[in-house]
mmCIF file of C-alpha atoms and ligand atoms in Angstrom:
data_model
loop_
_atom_site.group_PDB
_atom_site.id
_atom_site.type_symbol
_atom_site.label_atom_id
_atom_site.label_comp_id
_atom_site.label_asym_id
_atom_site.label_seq_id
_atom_site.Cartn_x
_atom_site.Cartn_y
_atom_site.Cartn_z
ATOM 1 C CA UNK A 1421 26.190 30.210 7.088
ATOM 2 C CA UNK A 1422 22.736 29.788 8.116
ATOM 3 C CA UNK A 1423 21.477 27.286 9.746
ATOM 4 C CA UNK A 1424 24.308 25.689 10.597
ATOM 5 C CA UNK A 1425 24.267 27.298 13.807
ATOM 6 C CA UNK A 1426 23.701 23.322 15.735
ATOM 7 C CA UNK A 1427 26.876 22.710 14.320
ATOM 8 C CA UNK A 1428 30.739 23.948 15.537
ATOM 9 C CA UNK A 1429 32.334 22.973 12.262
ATOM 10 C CA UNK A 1430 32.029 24.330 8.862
ATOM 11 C CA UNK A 1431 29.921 21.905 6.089
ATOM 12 C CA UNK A 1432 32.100 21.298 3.367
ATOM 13 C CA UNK A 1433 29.936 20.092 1.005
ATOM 14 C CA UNK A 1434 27.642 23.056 1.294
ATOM 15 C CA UNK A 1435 30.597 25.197 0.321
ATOM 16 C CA UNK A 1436 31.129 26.655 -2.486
ATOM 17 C CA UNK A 1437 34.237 25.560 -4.951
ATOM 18 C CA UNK A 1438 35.369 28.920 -4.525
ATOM 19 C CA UNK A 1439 35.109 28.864 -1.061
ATOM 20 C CA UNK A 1440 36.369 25.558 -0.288
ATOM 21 C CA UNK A 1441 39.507 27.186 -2.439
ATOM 22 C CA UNK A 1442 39.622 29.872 -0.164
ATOM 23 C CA UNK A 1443 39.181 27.752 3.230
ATOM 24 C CA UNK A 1444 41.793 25.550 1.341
ATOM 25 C CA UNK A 1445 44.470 28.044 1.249
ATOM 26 C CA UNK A 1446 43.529 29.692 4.514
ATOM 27 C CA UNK A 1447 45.285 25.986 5.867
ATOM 28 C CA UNK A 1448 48.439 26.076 3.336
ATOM 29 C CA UNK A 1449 46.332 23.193 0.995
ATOM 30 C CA UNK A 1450 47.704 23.556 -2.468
ATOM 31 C CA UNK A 1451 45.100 24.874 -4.801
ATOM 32 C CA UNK A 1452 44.805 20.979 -6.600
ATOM 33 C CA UNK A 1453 43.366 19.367 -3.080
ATOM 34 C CA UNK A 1454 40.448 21.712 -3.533
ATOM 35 C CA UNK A 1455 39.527 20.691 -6.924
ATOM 36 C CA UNK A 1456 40.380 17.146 -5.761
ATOM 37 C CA UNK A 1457 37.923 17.245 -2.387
ATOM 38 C CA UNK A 1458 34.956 19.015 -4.778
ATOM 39 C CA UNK A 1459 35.467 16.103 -7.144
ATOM 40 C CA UNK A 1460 35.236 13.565 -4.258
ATOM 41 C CA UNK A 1461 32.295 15.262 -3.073
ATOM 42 C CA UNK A 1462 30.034 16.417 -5.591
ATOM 43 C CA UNK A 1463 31.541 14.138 -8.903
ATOM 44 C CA UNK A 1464 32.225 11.040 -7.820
ATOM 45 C CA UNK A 1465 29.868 11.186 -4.331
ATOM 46 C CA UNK A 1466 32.412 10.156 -1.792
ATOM 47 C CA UNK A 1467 30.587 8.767 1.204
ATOM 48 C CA UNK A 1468 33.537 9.339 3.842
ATOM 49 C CA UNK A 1469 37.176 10.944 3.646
ATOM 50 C CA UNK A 1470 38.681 7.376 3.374
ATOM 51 C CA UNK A 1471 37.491 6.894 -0.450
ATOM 52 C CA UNK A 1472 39.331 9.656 -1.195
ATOM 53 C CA UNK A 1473 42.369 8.073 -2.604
ATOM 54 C CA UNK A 1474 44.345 9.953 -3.805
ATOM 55 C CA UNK A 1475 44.691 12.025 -0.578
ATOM 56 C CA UNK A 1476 46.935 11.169 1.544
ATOM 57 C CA UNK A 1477 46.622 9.706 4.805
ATOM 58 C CA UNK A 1478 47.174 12.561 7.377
ATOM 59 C CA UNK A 1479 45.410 14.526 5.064
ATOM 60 C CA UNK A 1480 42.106 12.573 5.225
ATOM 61 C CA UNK A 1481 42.865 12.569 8.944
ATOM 62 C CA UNK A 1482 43.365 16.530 8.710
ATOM 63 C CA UNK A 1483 39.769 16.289 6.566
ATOM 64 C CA UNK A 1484 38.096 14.416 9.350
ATOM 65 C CA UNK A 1485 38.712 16.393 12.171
ATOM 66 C CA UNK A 1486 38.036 19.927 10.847
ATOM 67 C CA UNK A 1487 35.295 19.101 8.507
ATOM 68 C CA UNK A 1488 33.307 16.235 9.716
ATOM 69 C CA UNK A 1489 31.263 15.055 7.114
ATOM 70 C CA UNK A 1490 27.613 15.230 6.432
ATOM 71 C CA UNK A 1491 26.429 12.118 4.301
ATOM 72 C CA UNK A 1492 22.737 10.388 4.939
ATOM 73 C CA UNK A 1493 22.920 7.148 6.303
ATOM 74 C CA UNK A 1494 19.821 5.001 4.695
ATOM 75 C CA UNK A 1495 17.362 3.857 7.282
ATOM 76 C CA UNK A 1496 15.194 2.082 5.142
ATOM 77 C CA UNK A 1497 13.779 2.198 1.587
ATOM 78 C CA UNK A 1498 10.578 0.677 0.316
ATOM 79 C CA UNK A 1499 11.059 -0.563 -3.902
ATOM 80 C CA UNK A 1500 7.783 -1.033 -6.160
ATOM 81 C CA UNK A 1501 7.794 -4.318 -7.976
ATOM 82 C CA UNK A 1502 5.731 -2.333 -10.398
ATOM 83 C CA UNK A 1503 7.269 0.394 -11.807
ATOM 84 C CA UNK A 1504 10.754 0.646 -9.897
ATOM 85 C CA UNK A 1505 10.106 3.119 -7.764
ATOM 86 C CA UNK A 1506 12.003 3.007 -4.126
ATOM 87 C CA UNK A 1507 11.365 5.618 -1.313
ATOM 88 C CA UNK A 1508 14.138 5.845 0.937
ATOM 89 C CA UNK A 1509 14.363 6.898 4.715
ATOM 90 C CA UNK A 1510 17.528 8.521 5.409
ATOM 91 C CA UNK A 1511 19.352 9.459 9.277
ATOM 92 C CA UNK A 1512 20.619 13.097 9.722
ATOM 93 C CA UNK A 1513 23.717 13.957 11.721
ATOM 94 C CA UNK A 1514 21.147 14.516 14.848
ATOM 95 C CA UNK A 1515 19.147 11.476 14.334
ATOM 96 C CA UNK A 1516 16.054 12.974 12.376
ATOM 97 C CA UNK A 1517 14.733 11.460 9.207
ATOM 98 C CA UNK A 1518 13.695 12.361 6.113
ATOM 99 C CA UNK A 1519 12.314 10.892 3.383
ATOM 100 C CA UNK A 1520 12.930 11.142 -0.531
ATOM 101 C CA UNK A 1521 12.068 9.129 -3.496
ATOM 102 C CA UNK A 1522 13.490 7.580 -6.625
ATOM 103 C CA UNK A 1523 11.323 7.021 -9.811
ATOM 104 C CA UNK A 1524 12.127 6.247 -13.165
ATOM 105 C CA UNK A 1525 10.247 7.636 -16.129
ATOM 106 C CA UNK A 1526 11.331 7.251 -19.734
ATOM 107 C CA UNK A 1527 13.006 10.685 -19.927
ATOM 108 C CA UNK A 1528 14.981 9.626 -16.949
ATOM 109 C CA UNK A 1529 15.337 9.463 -13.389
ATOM 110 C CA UNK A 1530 13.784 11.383 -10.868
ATOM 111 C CA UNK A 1531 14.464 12.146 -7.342
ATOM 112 C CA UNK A 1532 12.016 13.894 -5.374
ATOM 113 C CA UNK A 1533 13.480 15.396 -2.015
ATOM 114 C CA UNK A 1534 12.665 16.798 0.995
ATOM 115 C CA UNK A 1535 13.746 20.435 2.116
ATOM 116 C CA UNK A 1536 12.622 20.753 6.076
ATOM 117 C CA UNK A 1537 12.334 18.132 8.619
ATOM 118 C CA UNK A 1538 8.576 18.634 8.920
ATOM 119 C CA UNK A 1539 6.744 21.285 7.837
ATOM 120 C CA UNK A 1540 4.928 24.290 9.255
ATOM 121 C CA UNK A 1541 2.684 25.151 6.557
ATOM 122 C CA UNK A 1542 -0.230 22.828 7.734
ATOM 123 C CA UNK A 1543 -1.700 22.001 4.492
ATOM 124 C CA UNK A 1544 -4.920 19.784 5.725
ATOM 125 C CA UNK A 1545 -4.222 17.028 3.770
ATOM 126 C CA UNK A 1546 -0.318 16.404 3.779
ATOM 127 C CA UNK A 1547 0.741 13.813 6.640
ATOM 128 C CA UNK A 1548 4.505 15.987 6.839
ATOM 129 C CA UNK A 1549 3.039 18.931 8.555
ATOM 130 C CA UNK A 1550 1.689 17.142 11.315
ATOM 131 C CA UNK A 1551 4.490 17.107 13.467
ATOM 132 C CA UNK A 1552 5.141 20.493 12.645
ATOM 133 C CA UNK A 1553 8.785 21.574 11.829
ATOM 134 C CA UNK A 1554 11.567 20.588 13.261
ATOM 135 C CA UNK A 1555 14.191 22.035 11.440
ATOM 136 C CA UNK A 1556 15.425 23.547 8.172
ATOM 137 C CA UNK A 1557 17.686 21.168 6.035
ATOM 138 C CA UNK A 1558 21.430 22.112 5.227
ATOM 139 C CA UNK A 1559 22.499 22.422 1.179
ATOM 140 C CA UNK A 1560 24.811 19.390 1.970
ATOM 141 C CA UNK A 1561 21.580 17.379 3.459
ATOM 142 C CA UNK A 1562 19.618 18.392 0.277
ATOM 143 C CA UNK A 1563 22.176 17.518 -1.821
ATOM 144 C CA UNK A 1564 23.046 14.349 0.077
ATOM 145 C CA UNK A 1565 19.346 13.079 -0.713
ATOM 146 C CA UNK A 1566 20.216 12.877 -4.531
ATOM 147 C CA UNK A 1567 23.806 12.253 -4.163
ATOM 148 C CA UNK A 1568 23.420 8.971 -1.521
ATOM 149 C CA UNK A 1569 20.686 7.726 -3.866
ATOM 150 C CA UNK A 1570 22.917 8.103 -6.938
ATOM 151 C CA UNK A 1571 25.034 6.012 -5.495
ATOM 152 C CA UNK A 1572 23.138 3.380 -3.763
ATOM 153 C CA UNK A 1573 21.268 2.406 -6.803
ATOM 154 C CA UNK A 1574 24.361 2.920 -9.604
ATOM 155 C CA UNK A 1575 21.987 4.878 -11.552
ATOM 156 C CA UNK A 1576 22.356 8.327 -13.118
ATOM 157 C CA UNK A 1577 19.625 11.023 -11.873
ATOM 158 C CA UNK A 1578 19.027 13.565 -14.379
ATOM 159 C CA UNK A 1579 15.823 15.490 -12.948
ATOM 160 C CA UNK A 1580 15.200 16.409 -9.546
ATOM 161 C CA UNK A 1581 11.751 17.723 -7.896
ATOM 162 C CA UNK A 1582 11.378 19.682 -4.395
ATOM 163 C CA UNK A 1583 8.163 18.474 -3.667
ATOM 164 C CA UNK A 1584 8.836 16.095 -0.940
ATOM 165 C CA UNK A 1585 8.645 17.349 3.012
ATOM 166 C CA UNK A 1586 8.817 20.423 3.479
ATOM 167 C CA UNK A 1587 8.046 24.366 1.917
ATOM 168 C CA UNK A 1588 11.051 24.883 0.262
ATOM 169 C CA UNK A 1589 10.824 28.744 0.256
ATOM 170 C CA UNK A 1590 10.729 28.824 4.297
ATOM 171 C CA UNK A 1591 13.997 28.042 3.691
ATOM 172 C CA UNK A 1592 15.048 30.198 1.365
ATOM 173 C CA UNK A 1593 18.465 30.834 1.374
ATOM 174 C CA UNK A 1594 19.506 27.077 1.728
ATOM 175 C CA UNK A 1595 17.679 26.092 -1.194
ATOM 176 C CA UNK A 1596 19.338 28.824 -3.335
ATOM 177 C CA UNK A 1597 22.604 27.329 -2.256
ATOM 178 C CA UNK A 1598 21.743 24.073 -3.187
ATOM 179 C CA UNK A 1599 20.580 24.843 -6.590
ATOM 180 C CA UNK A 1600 23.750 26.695 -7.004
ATOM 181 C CA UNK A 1601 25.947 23.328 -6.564
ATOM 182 C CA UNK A 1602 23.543 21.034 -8.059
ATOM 183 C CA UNK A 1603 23.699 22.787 -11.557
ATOM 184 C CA UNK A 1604 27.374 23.748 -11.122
ATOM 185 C CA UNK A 1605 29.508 22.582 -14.020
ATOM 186 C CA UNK A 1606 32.002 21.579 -11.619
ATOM 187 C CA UNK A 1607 28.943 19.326 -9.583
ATOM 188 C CA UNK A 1608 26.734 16.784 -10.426
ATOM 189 C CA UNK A 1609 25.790 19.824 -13.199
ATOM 190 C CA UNK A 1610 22.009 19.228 -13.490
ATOM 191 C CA UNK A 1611 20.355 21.669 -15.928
ATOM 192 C CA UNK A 1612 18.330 23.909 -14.020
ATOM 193 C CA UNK A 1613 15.513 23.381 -16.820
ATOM 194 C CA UNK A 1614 15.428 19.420 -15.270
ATOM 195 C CA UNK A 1615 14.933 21.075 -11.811
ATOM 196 C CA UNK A 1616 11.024 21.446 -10.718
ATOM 197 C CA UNK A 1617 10.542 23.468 -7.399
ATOM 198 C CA UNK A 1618 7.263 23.537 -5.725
ATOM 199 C CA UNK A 1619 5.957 26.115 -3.415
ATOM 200 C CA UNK A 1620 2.533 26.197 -1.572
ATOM 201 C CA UNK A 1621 2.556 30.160 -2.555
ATOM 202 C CA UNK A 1622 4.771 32.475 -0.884
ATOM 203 C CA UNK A 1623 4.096 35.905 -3.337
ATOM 204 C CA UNK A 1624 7.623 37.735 -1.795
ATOM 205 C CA UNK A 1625 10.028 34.671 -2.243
ATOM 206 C CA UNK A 1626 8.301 33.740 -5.671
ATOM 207 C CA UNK A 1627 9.335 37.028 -7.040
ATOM 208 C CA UNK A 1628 12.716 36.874 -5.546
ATOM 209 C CA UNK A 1629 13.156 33.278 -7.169
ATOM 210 C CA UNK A 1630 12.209 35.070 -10.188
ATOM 211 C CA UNK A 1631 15.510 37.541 -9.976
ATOM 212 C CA UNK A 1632 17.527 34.253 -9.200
ATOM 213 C CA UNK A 1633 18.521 33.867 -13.539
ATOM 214 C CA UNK A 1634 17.892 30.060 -13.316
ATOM 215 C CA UNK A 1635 15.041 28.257 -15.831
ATOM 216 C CA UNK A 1636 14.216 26.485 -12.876
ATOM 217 C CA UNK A 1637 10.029 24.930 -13.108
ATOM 218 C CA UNK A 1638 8.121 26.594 -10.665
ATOM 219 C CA UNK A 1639 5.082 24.871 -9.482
ATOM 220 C CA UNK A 1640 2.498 26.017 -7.421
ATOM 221 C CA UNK A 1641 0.506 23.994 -5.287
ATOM 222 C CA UNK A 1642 -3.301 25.566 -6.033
ATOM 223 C CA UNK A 1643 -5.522 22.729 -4.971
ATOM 224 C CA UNK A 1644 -8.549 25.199 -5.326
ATOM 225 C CA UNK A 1645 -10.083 27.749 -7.885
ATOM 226 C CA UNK A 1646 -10.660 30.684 -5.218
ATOM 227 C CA UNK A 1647 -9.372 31.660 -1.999
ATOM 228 C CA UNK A 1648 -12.550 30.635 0.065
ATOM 229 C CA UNK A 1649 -12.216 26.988 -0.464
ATOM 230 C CA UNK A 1650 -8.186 27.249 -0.636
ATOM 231 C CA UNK A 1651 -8.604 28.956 2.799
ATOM 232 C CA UNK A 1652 -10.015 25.997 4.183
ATOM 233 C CA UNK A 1653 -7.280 23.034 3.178
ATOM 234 C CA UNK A 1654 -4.394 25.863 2.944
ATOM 235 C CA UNK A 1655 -3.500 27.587 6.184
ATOM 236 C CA UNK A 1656 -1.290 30.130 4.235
ATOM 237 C CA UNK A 1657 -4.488 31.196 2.229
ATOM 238 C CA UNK A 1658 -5.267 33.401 5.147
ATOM 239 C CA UNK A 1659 -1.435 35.276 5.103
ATOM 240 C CA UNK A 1660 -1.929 35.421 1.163
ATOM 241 C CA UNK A 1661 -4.491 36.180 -1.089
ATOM 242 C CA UNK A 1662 -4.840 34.372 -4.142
ATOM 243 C CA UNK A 1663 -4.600 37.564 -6.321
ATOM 244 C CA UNK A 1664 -1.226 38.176 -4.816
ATOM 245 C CA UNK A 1665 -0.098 34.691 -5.228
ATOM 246 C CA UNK A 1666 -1.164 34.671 -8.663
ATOM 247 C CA UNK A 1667 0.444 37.971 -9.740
ATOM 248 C CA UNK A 1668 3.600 36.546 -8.234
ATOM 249 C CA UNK A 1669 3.277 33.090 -10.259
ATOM 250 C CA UNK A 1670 2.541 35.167 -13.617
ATOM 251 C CA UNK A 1671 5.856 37.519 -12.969
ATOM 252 C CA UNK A 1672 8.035 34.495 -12.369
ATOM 253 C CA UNK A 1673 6.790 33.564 -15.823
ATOM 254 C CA UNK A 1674 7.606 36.724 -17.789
ATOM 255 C CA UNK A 1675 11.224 36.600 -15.886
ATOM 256 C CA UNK A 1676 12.002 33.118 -16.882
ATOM 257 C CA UNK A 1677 9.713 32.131 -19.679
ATOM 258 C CA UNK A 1678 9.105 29.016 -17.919
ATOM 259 C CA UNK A 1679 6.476 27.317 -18.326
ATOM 260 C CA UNK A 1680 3.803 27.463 -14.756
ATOM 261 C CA UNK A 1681 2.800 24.116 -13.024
ATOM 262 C CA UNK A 1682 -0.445 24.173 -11.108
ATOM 263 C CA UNK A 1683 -0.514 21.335 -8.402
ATOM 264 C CA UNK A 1684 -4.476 20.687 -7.811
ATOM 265 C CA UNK A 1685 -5.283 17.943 -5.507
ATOM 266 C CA UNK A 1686 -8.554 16.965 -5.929
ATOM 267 C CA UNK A 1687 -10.758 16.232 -2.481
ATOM 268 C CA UNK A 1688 -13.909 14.182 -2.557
ATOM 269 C CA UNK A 1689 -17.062 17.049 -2.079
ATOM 270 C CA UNK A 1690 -14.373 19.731 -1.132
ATOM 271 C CA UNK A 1691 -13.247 21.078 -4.639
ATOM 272 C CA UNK A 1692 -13.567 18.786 -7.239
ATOM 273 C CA UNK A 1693 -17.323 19.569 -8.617
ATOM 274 C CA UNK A 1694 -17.521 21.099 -12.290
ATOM 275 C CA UNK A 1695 -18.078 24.225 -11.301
ATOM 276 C CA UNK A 1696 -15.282 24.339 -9.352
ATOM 277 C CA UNK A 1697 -13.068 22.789 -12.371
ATOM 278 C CA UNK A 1698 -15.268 26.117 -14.649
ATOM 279 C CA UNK A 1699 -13.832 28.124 -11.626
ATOM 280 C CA UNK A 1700 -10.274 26.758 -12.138
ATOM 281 C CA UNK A 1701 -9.648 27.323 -15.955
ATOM 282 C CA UNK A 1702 -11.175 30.826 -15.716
ATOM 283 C CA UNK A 1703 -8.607 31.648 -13.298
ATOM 284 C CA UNK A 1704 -5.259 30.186 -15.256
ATOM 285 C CA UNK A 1705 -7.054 31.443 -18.762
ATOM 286 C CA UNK A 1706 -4.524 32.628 -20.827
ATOM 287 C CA UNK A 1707 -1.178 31.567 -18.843
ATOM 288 C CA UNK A 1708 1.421 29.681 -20.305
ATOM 289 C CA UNK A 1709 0.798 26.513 -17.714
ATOM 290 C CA UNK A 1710 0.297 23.145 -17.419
ATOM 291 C CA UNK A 1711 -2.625 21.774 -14.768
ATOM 292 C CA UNK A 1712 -1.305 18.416 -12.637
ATOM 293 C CA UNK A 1713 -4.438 16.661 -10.963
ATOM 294 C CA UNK A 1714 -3.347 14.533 -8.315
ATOM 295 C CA UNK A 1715 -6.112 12.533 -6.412
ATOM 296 C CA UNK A 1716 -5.583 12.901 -2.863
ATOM 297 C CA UNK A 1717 -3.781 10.108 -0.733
ATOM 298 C CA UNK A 1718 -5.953 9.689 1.879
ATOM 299 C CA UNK A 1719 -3.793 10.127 5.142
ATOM 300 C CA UNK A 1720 -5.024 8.486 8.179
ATOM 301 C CA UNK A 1721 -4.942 11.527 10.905
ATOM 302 C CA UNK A 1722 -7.768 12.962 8.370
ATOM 303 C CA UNK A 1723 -11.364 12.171 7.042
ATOM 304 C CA UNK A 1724 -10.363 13.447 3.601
ATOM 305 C CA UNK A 1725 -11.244 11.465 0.853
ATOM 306 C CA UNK A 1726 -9.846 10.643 -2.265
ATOM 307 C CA UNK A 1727 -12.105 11.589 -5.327
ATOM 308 C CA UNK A 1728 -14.114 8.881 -7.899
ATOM 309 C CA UNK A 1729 -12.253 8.406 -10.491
ATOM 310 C CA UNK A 1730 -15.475 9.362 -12.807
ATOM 311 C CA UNK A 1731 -15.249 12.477 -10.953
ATOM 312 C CA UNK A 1732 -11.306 13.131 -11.782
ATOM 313 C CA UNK A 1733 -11.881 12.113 -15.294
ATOM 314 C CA UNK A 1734 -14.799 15.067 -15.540
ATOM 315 C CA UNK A 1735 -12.468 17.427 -14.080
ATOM 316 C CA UNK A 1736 -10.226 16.878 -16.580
ATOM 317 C CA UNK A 1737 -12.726 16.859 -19.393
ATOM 318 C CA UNK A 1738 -13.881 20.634 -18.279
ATOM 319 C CA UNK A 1739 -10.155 21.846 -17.979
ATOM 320 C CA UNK A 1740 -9.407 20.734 -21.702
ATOM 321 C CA UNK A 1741 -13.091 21.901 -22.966
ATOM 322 C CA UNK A 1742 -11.672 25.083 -22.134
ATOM 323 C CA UNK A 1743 -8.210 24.299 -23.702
ATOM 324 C CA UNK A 1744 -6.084 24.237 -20.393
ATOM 325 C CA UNK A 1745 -3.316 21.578 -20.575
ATOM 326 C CA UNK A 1746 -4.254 19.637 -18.036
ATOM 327 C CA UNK A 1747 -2.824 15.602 -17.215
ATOM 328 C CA UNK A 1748 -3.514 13.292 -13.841
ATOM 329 C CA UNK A 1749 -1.038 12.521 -12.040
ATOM 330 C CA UNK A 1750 0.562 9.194 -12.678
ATOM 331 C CA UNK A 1751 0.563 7.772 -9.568
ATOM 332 C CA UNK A 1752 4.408 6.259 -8.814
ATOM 333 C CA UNK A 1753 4.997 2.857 -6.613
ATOM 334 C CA UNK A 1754 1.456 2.167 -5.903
ATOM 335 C CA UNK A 1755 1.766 -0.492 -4.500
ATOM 336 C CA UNK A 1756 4.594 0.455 -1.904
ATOM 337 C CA UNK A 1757 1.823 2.889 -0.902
ATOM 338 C CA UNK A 1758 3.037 5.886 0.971
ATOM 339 C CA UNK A 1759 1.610 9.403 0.569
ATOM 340 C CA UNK A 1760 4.108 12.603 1.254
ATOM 341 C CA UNK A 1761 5.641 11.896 4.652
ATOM 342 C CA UNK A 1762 4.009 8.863 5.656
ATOM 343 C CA UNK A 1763 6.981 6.833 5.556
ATOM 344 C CA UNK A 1764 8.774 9.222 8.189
ATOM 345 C CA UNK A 1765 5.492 9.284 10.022
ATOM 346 C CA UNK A 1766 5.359 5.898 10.384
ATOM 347 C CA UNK A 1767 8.635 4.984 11.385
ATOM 348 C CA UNK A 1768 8.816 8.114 14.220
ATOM 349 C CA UNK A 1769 5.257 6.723 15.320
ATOM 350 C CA UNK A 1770 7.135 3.059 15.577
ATOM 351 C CA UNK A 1771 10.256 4.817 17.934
ATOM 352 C CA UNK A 1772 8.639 7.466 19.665
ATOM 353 C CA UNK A 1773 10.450 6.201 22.462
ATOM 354 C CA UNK A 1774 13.736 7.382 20.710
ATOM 355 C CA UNK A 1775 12.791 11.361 21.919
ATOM 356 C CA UNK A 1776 11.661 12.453 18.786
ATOM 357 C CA UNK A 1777 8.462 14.511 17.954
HETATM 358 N N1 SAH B 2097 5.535 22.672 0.345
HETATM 359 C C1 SAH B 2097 5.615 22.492 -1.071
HETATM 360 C C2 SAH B 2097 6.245 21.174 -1.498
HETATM 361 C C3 SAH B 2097 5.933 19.941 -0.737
HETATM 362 S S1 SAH B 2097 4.353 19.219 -0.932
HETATM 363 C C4 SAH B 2097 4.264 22.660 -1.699
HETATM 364 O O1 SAH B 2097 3.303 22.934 -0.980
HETATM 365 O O2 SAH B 2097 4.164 22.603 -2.911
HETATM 366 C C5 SAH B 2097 4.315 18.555 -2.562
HETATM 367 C C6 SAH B 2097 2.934 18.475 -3.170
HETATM 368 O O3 SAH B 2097 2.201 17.353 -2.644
HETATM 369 C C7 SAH B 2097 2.078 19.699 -2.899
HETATM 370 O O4 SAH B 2097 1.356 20.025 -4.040
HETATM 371 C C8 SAH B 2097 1.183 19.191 -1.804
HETATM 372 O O5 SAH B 2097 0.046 19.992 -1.684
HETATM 373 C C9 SAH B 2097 0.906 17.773 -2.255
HETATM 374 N N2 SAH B 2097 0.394 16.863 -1.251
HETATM 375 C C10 SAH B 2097 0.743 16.764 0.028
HETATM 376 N N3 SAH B 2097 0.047 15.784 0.654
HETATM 377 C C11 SAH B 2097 -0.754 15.252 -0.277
HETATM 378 C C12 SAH B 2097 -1.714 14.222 -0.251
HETATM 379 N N4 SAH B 2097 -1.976 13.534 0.866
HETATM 380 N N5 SAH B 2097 -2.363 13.934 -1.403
HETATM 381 C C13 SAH B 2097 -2.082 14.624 -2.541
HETATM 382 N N6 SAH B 2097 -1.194 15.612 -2.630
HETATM 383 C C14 SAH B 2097 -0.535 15.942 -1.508
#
């Protein structure tokens, strides 16, 4: 499997049930302990062979040795008093951390999580690209993200968002995987049609995502009307046109049906004048989409600035003079303020001794 190269065992939980069936019987397992482990691990979120119970002992011992475990261990979390948000900071097998989010909204809860340790798109704006990347995430450590925080707070999560570190098409064939066992009946079984994925624009893996047959919401992270001023917060701008990106983002629609998300972050004096917003509905005229504005969180490391909120507000006005669907971001746990990545940021900043970036 890929990317699981750092690691001399295989991951059980980013097996398949089929597979795990098959890697079952390879060691004499009767076909039940298969169904029984996949229950453990993607139904009821077992933490650790030992709250397995109805395994025996020497099997869980068996378990331990030849398929050690991936689970996140929680480093820290951060809860709003406000509106119950909590981001959470969660240890990897190698000591890295990631971040991901809970937040509750009246159609349910939400998890946003990460895909990469870092990123290497280097979006101007976002603190997670700073340290680059350091690695692509496993299925199990995606999964882990939603499963750990299932069970830490007792609540149910019935949507989940990729928009937290990371560009979840540079790793491609990890993130298929974990879509595969998040929605399987067998799983958790999250409806692909609660599942957003967001992608700063990546025309060739777009398509592909297209051909995947899941009613997954694609959103694309715009954040400016043409490629001259997207060239200038968007390093992968200069790999791909706009016009590509855009004919890619239109095909996923007629494949799916699903409705488009445009992501536009809105920078003080960099793209958020009228014509710019005049700019921005000529260009989704016509597409079945939905426009999110999303002030920008100021990060530190950069002079951006986030834009007046007179300024959003006309923005938004222009969009829906020209009938684009268009809403601004609510912003979640406000006051446990922490942009995309900052809370990882921080903490490596606070232990750079500890070797890592
Ligand atoms: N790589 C993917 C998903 C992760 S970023 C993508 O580019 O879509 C999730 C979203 O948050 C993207 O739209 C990203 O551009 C945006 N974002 C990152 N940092 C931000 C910041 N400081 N303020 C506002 N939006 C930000």
């Amino acid at each position: 499997m890929k990317e699981c190269e750092w690691m001399d065992n295989i991951d059980i939980k980013s097996l398949y049930f089929n597979e795990l069936a098959d890697e079952f019987t390879n060691i004499n397992l009767p076909a039940f302990r298969a169904k029984q482990v996949y229950e453990w691990l993607h139904v009821k979120l077992a933490g650790s062979y030992d709250e397995m119970s109805n395994l025996p002992k020497n099997l869980r011992e068996l378990l331990k040795e030849k398929y050690p475990l991936i689970t996140l261990s929680e480093v820290n979390s951060l809860h709003s008093e406000t509106d119950g948000t909590i981001k959470y900071l969660f240890r990897l097998k190698d000591d890295r951390v990631i971040e991901s989010v809970f937040m509750k909204y009246h159609h349910g809860n939400s998890v946003c999580i990460s895909s990469q340790v870092g990123c290497q798109m280097g979006c101007k704006f976002c603190a997670s690209t700073i340290g680059g990347k350091e690695r692509d995430l496993l299925p199990s450590e995606m999964l882990d993200q939603i499963y750990r925080i299932q069970a830490l707070t007792g609540e149910r999560v019935s949507n989940v968002v990729v928009m937290g570190t990371g560009e979840p098409f540079d790793n491609y064939d990890n993130l298929m995987r974990f879509l595969r066992l998040l929605t399987d009946s067998r799983g958790l079984n999250i409806s692909a049609r609660n599942i957003t994925v967001s992608t700063c624009g990546i025309p060739d893996k777009i398509r592909a995502f297209a051909k995947e047959g899941m009613p997954i919401t694609l959103a694309l992270s715009l954040h400016a009307p043409d490629n001259e001023i997207r060239k200038k917060l968007m390093p992968v701008a200069l790999k791909y046109d706009l016009k590509e990106v855009m004919e890619a983002f239109q095909y996923y629609y007629e494949e799916t049906g699903r409705r488009l998300t445009f992501e536009y972050s809105l920078v003080d004096g960099v793209n958020d004048e009228e014509e710019h917003a005049k700019k921005l509905s000529a260009l989704v005229k016509g597409l079945n989409c939905h426009v999110n504005l999303i002030p920008v969180n100021p990060i530190k490391e950069r002079n951006y600035r986030k834009s007046e909120n007179k300024k959003v507000q006309n923005f938004k006005n222009t969009l829906e003079k020209n009938r684009i669907n268009v809403t601004i971001r609510r912003e979640m746990g406000a006051d446990i303020d922490a942009a995309c990545g900052q809370l990882r940021k921080s903490y490596i900043d606070k232990n750079s001794g500890m070797g890592r970036n």
